[in-house]
Amino acid sequence: MNTADLGLPVDVPSTALFTDQYELTMLQAALKAGTAERRSVFEAFTRRLPEGRRYGVVAGTGRVLDAVENFRFDAGVLDFLRERNIVDEPTLEWLADYRFRGDIWGYPEGEVYFPGSPILRVEGSFAECVLLETVILSILNHDSAIAAAASRMSAAAGERALIEMGARRTHELAAVASSRAAYIGGFNSTSDLAAGFRYGIPTVGTSAHAFTLLHDNERDAFTAQVDSLGRGTTLLVDTYDVTEAVRLAVEIAGPELGAVRIDSGDLLLVAHRVRQQLDELGAARTKIVVTSDLDEYAIASLAAAPVDAYGVGTQLVTGSGHPTCSMVYKLVARAESADEHAPLVPVAKKSLGAKSSMGGRKWAARRVDEDGVVEAEVIGTGAVPADLAGRQLQVELVKGGEVLGRESLDVVRDRHAAARAGLPLSATQLSRGEAVIPTEYV
Amino acid sequence: MNTADLGLPVDVPSTALFTDQYELTMLQAALKAGTAERRSVFEAFTRRLPEGRRYGVVAGTGRVLDAVENFRFDAGVLDFLRERNIVDEPTLEWLADYRFRGDIWGYPEGEVYFPGSPILRVEGSFAECVLLETVILSILNHDSAIAAAASRMSAAAGERALIEMGARRTHELAAVASSRAAYIGGFNSTSDLAAGFRYGIPTVGTSAHAFTLLHDNERDAFTAQVDSLGRGTTLLVDTYDVTEAVRLAVEIAGPELGAVRIDSGDLLLVAHRVRQQLDELGAARTKIVVTSDLDEYAIASLAAAPVDAYGVGTQLVTGSGHPTCSMVYKLVARAESADEHAPLVPVAKKSLGAKSSMGGRKWAARRVDEDGVVEAEVIGTGAVPADLAGRQLQVELVKGGEVLGRESLDVVRDRHAAARAGLPLSATQLSRGEAVIPTEYV
């Protein structure tokens, strides 16, 4: 099935208004001043990882490509801008013809990143590039934050399955993007049907406490569920008494019972007891799913418990303490004039405090030691050293406005697993620390 | 202008898939068991406020009403559910006719809430109510979290203006809902054009550092901006040297310069210096806007600084440390049988730990002392005491599937200001504490 044919419930006709007003007013002023067409280079990067984190995960790139392609000002949007006097008529005329015709290079989605990594580089006229700031940052900041949390959780879970079930804890469309980012980070499935519909992520789910409470007793509820969903279903066993519920579950479904879910209590203790009880009842292959306020630490602490799958909600969709990244989108170089052959000049803010950054269009490469383990993120503005030329990180995503870099989510997910595996072992320690490799500027 | 005519860029044709799969599988099992039509009461509430917070803010109700109205399973969605084998044919037939025909009561949007407050009560058949769980919680949990942060910031800002500028720090559509929630919580405007388009929130914005860097020098940039946007514009003065930039700004725009914006450095110190410099240059009416990583504490700490407006980004859209609420949607009562006159039975989970809750359909009222100051949130399942009958909190939002409770955002915003003003003074202390009034169950 091609879901694109179905009328997606989560896409929007135009992304042009996911924009801060100042991008349009800057455009207006630059058009009038004759500077709008100066060739420009913008880069998205972060100055630091969230406190204590050892690596970041690039996620959202695929959504950025869609957003850039759909960044068009239709009549309704232009009417809005006109009636609210947000920009003048020459600017509205310019916007009516807008489509991005420049180039975008970036880290491929799923890659890891570090402070300073030029994750996305957008080149074109100042006018066409400046408009994309907000929508690019919204997507990268959100999706990368969720993917980073997911990656830590999947490292902690090892071979056990991870189910994303946080839709109810975040905005309904952020939830769909969160499922996507979680899948990239290593989750196996989602409860969110919109994510299944939009991105083809496997969906799961059977029942909640409400289903047990709807019925006159737990026996009726379990019988109804098994009758309808089959013996392979997952029965929720903590509405009343867990031991009685497990006994009843196996009585009704038999040893073919797919799984039991535990959503409260001391999961370590309860999982051991339930496993023992299931085994004694002959249901040795019935799995145990746990789902109560888990995060990467709770997942790690259950490593020795007989748990088969973890369902994670709140802590996944809120980035496990870091719900956003601090990516910025900065002009790093621009032409001396609007002449298309004018040379580029590196530029950077030079004011107070920690907000200054390095000007110039950057390349990035990841240096490895003789054992193939990554040892540094190397970033520069000049020529790429010969030993790093084959290890550059940026790939071409958009060329002359044409999107080149579309990939399947499974490719992205595999890339992330490989990128993480290539880092020093301490990358996946859950304890707080510095970035696992240094960023070097050459 | 009626923005509804323009083809909204932020709405979706159907909200039916903003749903966790288990809601559909429960429906299937209940349809087969003959229990799906049992009359049921679900309530949305939270067991606790985020740690340290003294009150919550109900936000998202208007979006919930839209979502309920648009909760329809069209052919594309049904095809998806069929092809993925998520539910069986009888369930798909039932879904094809779905529209919510029940009743919804709730706290009016903008009200404050406390632990246990029954913020939303959804009544109808189990089948029609259970499907709404995820979309209702997504909206309430997100929007209320943002509104609570906004309310604290607006209390800290007093009469000074607050600009929401966090779009780049959250999912692009969560950003639109965040602007809406921020406005309810007391913000005055937003940088997010989609929020202006969709909800009519005033939008603002002039320029970023990129605009200065695009030009050959600050003089050219300021001149270009003033030429195009007028002397009332806001000039960003911290790209290079603040003192020189302020001097140049007044030289170019004259004393009619609208405002200067400071986005880095020690804001308290810099604001004082800039104010003095502006006054000395005769620009006594030029305002100062500050915008660097602000939260409610930073805003409060700038109370003595000559600041006219605060722009808030990251901390607003991430709920200032609490990006989600912990609202749940629980079956609290259901009929003994599918007979429409069957009596309701209170139900509640009774298992391990802190997750148990109070069964039964609840009323809520807010008791005041003789001075009119709120002293308790009173919640009960029986008859409402005579002295509280006139102080009940829930209003009818949907009746027989028809939405009754639509309101303008300004009404909601005013309601929030009034509700907060009616709380004990300690409600707006920023220090961590307990809920400002107790919840009493009668």
Short mmCIF file of C-alpha atoms in Angstrom, two decimals, chain A residues 4-325:
data_model
loop_
_atom_site.label_atom_id
_atom_site.label_comp_id
_atom_site.label_asym_id
_atom_site.label_seq_id
_atom_site.Cartn_x
_atom_site.Cartn_y
_atom_site.Cartn_z
CA ALA A 4 0.90 8.66 0.07
CA ASP A 5 -2.25 7.93 -1.93
CA LEU A 6 -4.50 7.90 1.07
CA GLY A 7 -4.63 11.57 1.96
CA LEU A 8 -2.26 11.80 4.86
CA PRO A 9 -3.81 12.95 8.10
CA VAL A 10 -0.60 14.44 9.38
CA ASP A 11 0.80 16.49 6.56
CA VAL A 12 -0.13 20.07 5.86
CA PRO A 13 -0.62 21.68 2.47
CA SER A 14 2.06 24.30 3.01
CA THR A 15 4.87 24.69 5.47
CA ALA A 16 5.49 28.35 4.60
CA LEU A 17 3.99 29.75 7.79
CA PHE A 18 6.04 27.60 10.14
CA THR A 19 8.17 30.69 10.08
CA ASP A 20 9.04 33.44 12.48
CA GLN A 21 7.85 36.80 11.27
CA TYR A 22 11.34 38.28 11.29
CA GLU A 23 12.35 36.07 8.41
CA LEU A 24 9.80 37.81 6.20
CA THR A 25 10.63 41.31 7.42
CA MET A 26 14.33 40.65 6.86
CA LEU A 27 13.45 39.51 3.37
CA GLN A 28 11.50 42.71 2.72
CA ALA A 29 14.32 44.93 3.93
CA ALA A 30 16.94 42.98 1.99
CA LEU A 31 14.89 43.09 -1.21
CA LYS A 32 14.66 46.84 -0.91
CA ALA A 33 18.35 47.23 -0.09
CA GLY A 34 19.44 45.03 -3.00
CA THR A 35 21.14 42.50 -0.72
CA ALA A 36 18.52 39.75 -0.82
CA GLU A 37 20.17 37.95 -3.72
CA ARG A 38 23.63 37.76 -2.16
CA ARG A 39 24.70 34.15 -2.28
CA SER A 40 24.68 32.84 1.29
CA VAL A 41 25.58 29.81 3.36
CA PHE A 42 23.60 28.95 6.47
CA GLU A 43 24.52 26.10 8.80
CA ALA A 44 22.51 24.27 11.44
CA PHE A 45 24.58 23.08 14.37
CA THR A 46 24.60 23.01 18.15
CA ARG A 47 27.21 24.59 20.39
CA ARG A 48 26.79 21.90 23.04
CA LEU A 49 25.11 18.61 23.74
CA PRO A 50 22.42 18.49 26.42
CA GLU A 51 24.11 18.35 29.81
CA GLY A 52 25.64 14.96 30.51
CA ARG A 53 24.94 13.49 27.08
CA ARG A 54 27.76 11.83 25.18
CA TYR A 55 26.47 12.05 21.64
CA GLY A 56 23.58 13.45 19.66
CA VAL A 57 21.47 11.77 16.98
CA VAL A 58 20.60 13.50 13.72
CA ALA A 59 16.88 13.01 13.14
CA GLY A 60 14.27 14.88 11.16
CA THR A 61 16.27 15.26 7.98
CA GLY A 62 13.65 13.43 5.94
CA ARG A 63 10.95 15.65 7.35
CA VAL A 64 13.07 18.71 6.58
CA LEU A 65 13.24 17.67 2.95
CA ASP A 66 9.45 17.37 2.79
CA ALA A 67 9.06 20.73 4.50
CA VAL A 68 11.42 22.47 2.09
CA GLU A 69 9.56 21.00 -0.87
CA ASN A 70 6.20 22.16 0.52
CA PHE A 71 7.41 25.62 1.43
CA ARG A 72 5.12 27.58 -0.90
CA PHE A 73 3.06 30.69 -0.38
CA ASP A 74 -0.41 30.04 -1.77
CA ALA A 75 -3.11 32.66 -2.20
CA GLY A 76 -4.59 32.16 1.26
CA VAL A 77 -1.27 32.60 2.96
CA LEU A 78 -0.44 35.66 0.86
CA ASP A 79 -3.84 37.18 1.70
CA PHE A 80 -3.11 36.68 5.37
CA LEU A 81 0.28 38.38 5.08
CA ARG A 82 -1.27 41.25 3.14
CA GLU A 83 -4.23 41.82 5.45
CA ARG A 84 -2.05 41.74 8.53
CA ASN A 85 0.44 44.12 6.89
CA ILE A 86 3.29 41.80 7.67
CA VAL A 87 5.20 42.57 4.48
CA ASP A 88 4.79 44.95 1.54
CA GLU A 89 3.54 44.23 -1.96
CA PRO A 90 6.94 43.71 -3.65
CA THR A 91 7.72 41.12 -1.01
CA LEU A 92 4.38 39.39 -1.49
CA GLU A 93 5.05 39.21 -5.21
CA TRP A 94 8.45 37.69 -4.55
CA LEU A 95 6.93 35.14 -2.14
CA ALA A 96 4.25 34.10 -4.60
CA ASP A 97 6.96 32.64 -6.84
CA TYR A 98 8.99 31.19 -4.00
CA ARG A 99 10.43 27.81 -4.13
CA PHE A 100 13.78 26.81 -2.79
CA ARG A 101 16.22 26.46 -5.67
CA GLY A 102 19.44 26.17 -3.70
CA ASP A 103 21.52 23.31 -2.36
CA ILE A 104 21.42 21.47 0.94
CA TRP A 105 24.15 19.26 2.29
CA GLY A 106 24.02 17.56 5.63
CA TYR A 107 24.83 14.68 7.90
CA PRO A 108 22.75 11.74 6.75
CA GLU A 109 19.81 11.07 9.05
CA GLY A 110 20.60 8.66 11.85
CA GLU A 111 24.24 9.77 12.10
CA VAL A 112 25.55 10.85 15.48
CA TYR A 113 26.72 14.40 16.04
CA PHE A 114 28.79 16.42 18.47
CA PRO A 115 29.18 20.07 19.48
CA GLY A 116 29.83 22.10 16.37
CA SER A 117 28.93 19.40 13.87
CA PRO A 118 27.53 21.19 10.78
CA ILE A 119 24.48 18.97 10.61
CA LEU A 120 22.83 20.83 7.76
CA ARG A 121 24.24 23.39 5.30
CA VAL A 122 21.84 25.43 3.20
CA GLU A 123 23.18 27.43 0.25
CA GLY A 124 21.43 29.80 -2.09
CA SER A 125 20.42 33.42 -2.09
CA PHE A 126 20.06 35.04 1.32
CA ALA A 127 16.36 35.46 0.57
CA GLU A 128 15.63 31.85 -0.21
CA CYS A 129 17.70 30.47 2.66
CA VAL A 130 16.70 32.82 5.46
CA LEU A 131 13.04 31.84 5.15
CA LEU A 132 13.75 28.22 6.06
CA GLU A 133 15.28 28.92 9.47
CA THR A 134 12.34 28.20 11.72
CA VAL A 135 10.91 25.15 10.03
CA ILE A 136 14.33 23.52 9.74
CA LEU A 137 15.14 24.16 13.38
CA SER A 138 11.69 23.08 14.63
CA ILE A 139 12.09 19.73 12.95
CA LEU A 140 15.75 19.08 13.79
CA ASN A 141 15.47 20.29 17.38
CA HIS A 142 12.42 18.19 18.11
CA ASP A 143 13.21 15.02 16.25
CA SER A 144 16.87 14.88 17.27
CA ALA A 145 15.93 15.30 20.93
CA ILE A 146 13.55 12.36 20.78
CA ALA A 147 15.95 10.20 18.77
CA ALA A 148 18.72 10.84 21.28
CA ALA A 149 16.53 9.65 24.14
CA ALA A 150 15.43 6.66 22.08
CA SER A 151 19.01 5.75 21.29
CA ARG A 152 19.96 5.72 24.97
CA MET A 153 16.93 3.58 25.76
CA SER A 154 17.68 1.14 22.98
CA ALA A 155 21.28 0.84 24.11
CA ALA A 156 19.98 0.06 27.61
CA ALA A 157 17.40 -2.43 26.33
CA GLY A 158 19.91 -4.48 24.33
CA GLU A 159 18.11 -7.13 22.33
CA ARG A 160 14.77 -6.65 24.06
CA ALA A 161 11.92 -4.97 22.21
CA LEU A 162 10.99 -1.33 22.79
CA ILE A 163 7.49 -0.04 22.18
CA GLU A 164 6.90 3.70 21.78
CA MET A 165 3.67 4.64 23.55
CA GLY A 166 4.03 8.30 24.40
CA ALA A 167 1.46 9.84 22.05
CA ARG A 168 -0.77 10.91 24.92
CA ARG A 169 2.07 12.84 26.56
CA THR A 170 2.87 15.21 23.72
CA HIS A 171 1.19 17.24 21.01
CA GLU A 172 -0.72 14.92 18.69
CA LEU A 173 1.50 15.65 15.69
CA ALA A 174 4.70 15.86 17.69
CA ALA A 175 3.70 12.35 18.71
CA VAL A 176 3.83 11.14 15.12
CA ALA A 177 7.26 12.67 14.62
CA SER A 178 8.31 11.20 17.96
CA SER A 179 7.38 7.70 16.83
CA ARG A 180 9.45 8.23 13.73
CA ALA A 181 12.42 9.50 15.72
CA ALA A 182 12.08 6.67 18.24
CA TYR A 183 12.18 4.13 15.43
CA ILE A 184 15.35 5.72 14.12
CA GLY A 185 16.82 5.55 17.62
CA GLY A 186 16.16 1.83 17.84
CA PHE A 187 12.56 1.34 18.96
CA ASN A 188 10.72 -1.55 17.34
CA SER A 189 7.11 -0.44 17.24
CA THR A 190 4.63 2.21 18.30
CA SER A 191 1.14 2.40 19.74
CA ASP A 192 0.40 5.45 17.59
CA LEU A 193 -1.75 4.57 14.60
CA ALA A 194 -0.97 7.82 12.82
CA ALA A 195 2.71 6.91 12.89
CA GLY A 196 1.90 3.52 11.41
CA PHE A 197 -0.19 5.18 8.73
CA ARG A 198 2.25 7.94 7.86
CA TYR A 199 5.57 6.15 8.20
CA GLY A 200 4.77 2.47 8.10
CA ILE A 201 6.14 1.87 11.59
CA PRO A 202 4.80 -1.38 13.07
CA THR A 203 1.92 -0.68 15.48
CA VAL A 204 0.93 -2.65 18.55
CA GLY A 205 -1.63 -2.53 21.32
CA THR A 206 -4.29 -4.70 22.93
CA SER A 207 -6.09 -3.31 25.98
CA ALA A 208 -6.11 -0.89 28.91
CA HIS A 209 -7.48 -1.05 32.43
CA ALA A 210 -10.71 0.48 31.16
CA PHE A 211 -11.42 -2.75 29.30
CA THR A 212 -11.20 -4.82 32.45
CA LEU A 213 -13.28 -2.29 34.39
CA LEU A 214 -15.94 -2.23 31.68
CA HIS A 215 -16.70 -5.87 32.35
CA ASP A 216 -18.39 -7.37 35.39
CA ASN A 217 -15.16 -9.08 36.41
CA GLU A 218 -11.68 -9.86 35.18
CA ARG A 219 -12.73 -13.28 33.90
CA ASP A 220 -15.30 -11.74 31.59
CA ALA A 221 -12.81 -9.17 30.39
CA PHE A 222 -10.02 -11.67 29.66
CA THR A 223 -12.48 -14.04 28.00
CA ALA A 224 -13.80 -11.25 25.79
CA GLN A 225 -10.29 -10.21 24.82
CA VAL A 226 -9.06 -13.72 24.03
CA ASP A 227 -12.25 -14.53 22.12
CA SER A 228 -11.77 -11.54 19.91
CA LEU A 229 -8.02 -10.99 19.69
CA GLY A 230 -6.86 -14.61 20.04
CA ARG A 231 -4.62 -16.43 22.46
CA GLY A 232 -1.58 -14.58 21.20
CA THR A 233 -2.87 -11.34 22.72
CA THR A 234 -1.33 -9.44 25.62
CA LEU A 235 -3.46 -9.41 28.78
CA LEU A 236 -3.09 -6.57 31.26
CA VAL A 237 -2.76 -8.21 34.67
CA ASP A 238 -2.55 -5.42 37.23
CA THR A 239 -6.08 -4.05 37.47
CA TYR A 240 -6.83 -5.95 40.69
CA ASP A 241 -4.48 -8.66 41.96
CA VAL A 242 -1.56 -9.63 39.73
CA THR A 243 -1.19 -13.23 40.89
CA GLU A 244 -4.88 -13.98 40.47
CA ALA A 245 -4.90 -12.24 37.10
CA VAL A 246 -1.94 -14.26 35.81
CA ARG A 247 -3.59 -17.48 36.96
CA LEU A 248 -6.82 -16.46 35.25
CA ALA A 249 -5.03 -15.35 32.11
CA VAL A 250 -3.39 -18.73 31.60
CA GLU A 251 -6.59 -20.55 32.54
CA ILE A 252 -8.48 -18.67 29.82
CA ALA A 253 -5.87 -18.36 27.08
CA GLY A 254 -3.87 -21.48 27.82
CA PRO A 255 -0.11 -21.70 27.55
CA GLU A 256 -0.32 -20.10 24.12
CA LEU A 257 -1.03 -16.77 25.80
CA GLY A 258 1.11 -14.23 23.97
CA ALA A 259 2.08 -11.95 26.80
CA VAL A 260 1.05 -10.32 30.02
CA ARG A 261 1.54 -6.62 30.66
CA ILE A 262 2.47 -5.12 34.03
CA ASP A 263 1.87 -1.37 34.35
CA SER A 264 2.47 -0.64 38.04
CA GLY A 265 4.32 -1.69 41.15
CA ASP A 266 7.92 -2.75 41.67
CA LEU A 267 8.54 -4.03 38.18
CA LEU A 268 11.71 -5.92 39.07
CA LEU A 269 10.00 -7.86 41.82
CA VAL A 270 6.72 -8.36 40.04
CA ALA A 271 8.37 -9.48 36.80
CA HIS A 272 10.31 -12.19 38.64
CA ARG A 273 7.19 -13.43 40.40
CA VAL A 274 5.10 -13.39 37.26
CA ARG A 275 7.79 -15.22 35.28
CA GLN A 276 7.97 -17.92 37.92
CA GLN A 277 4.20 -18.20 38.04
CA LEU A 278 3.90 -18.37 34.25
CA ASP A 279 6.55 -21.07 34.10
CA GLU A 280 4.80 -23.07 36.82
CA LEU A 281 1.56 -22.77 34.89
CA GLY A 282 3.25 -24.18 31.80
CA ALA A 283 3.21 -20.83 29.99
CA ALA A 284 6.97 -20.72 29.55
CA ARG A 285 6.71 -18.93 26.23
CA THR A 286 4.29 -16.26 27.39
CA LYS A 287 6.16 -12.98 27.38
CA ILE A 288 6.24 -10.20 29.93
CA VAL A 289 5.79 -6.58 28.86
CA VAL A 290 6.38 -3.77 31.36
CA THR A 291 5.14 -0.21 30.87
CA SER A 292 5.24 2.02 33.92
CA ASP A 293 7.05 5.39 33.66
CA LEU A 294 10.16 3.87 32.16
CA ASP A 295 13.25 5.72 31.10
CA GLU A 296 16.72 4.52 30.10
CA TYR A 297 17.76 4.13 33.73
CA ALA A 298 14.70 2.05 34.62
CA ILE A 299 15.24 -0.05 31.52
CA ALA A 300 18.87 -0.67 32.51
CA SER A 301 17.84 -1.53 36.06
CA LEU A 302 15.54 -4.23 34.69
CA ALA A 303 18.29 -5.87 32.67
CA ALA A 304 18.40 -8.79 35.11
CA ALA A 305 14.62 -9.12 35.29
CA PRO A 306 12.75 -11.59 33.07
CA VAL A 307 11.26 -8.87 30.89
CA ASP A 308 10.71 -9.34 27.16
CA ALA A 309 9.59 -5.88 26.09
CA TYR A 310 9.46 -2.36 27.42
CA GLY A 311 6.77 0.18 26.62
CA VAL A 312 8.00 3.74 27.00
CA GLY A 313 5.86 6.85 26.98
CA THR A 314 6.49 10.12 28.77
CA GLN A 315 10.26 9.94 28.99
CA LEU A 316 10.62 9.12 25.32
CA VAL A 317 8.47 11.92 23.95
CA THR A 318 9.97 14.46 26.34
CA GLY A 319 13.51 13.53 25.38
CA SER A 320 14.23 12.04 28.81
CA GLY A 321 14.92 15.38 30.43
CA HIS A 322 16.01 17.16 27.25
CA PRO A 323 12.93 17.85 25.13
CA THR A 324 14.77 20.01 22.63
CA CYS A 325 18.26 20.38 21.27
#
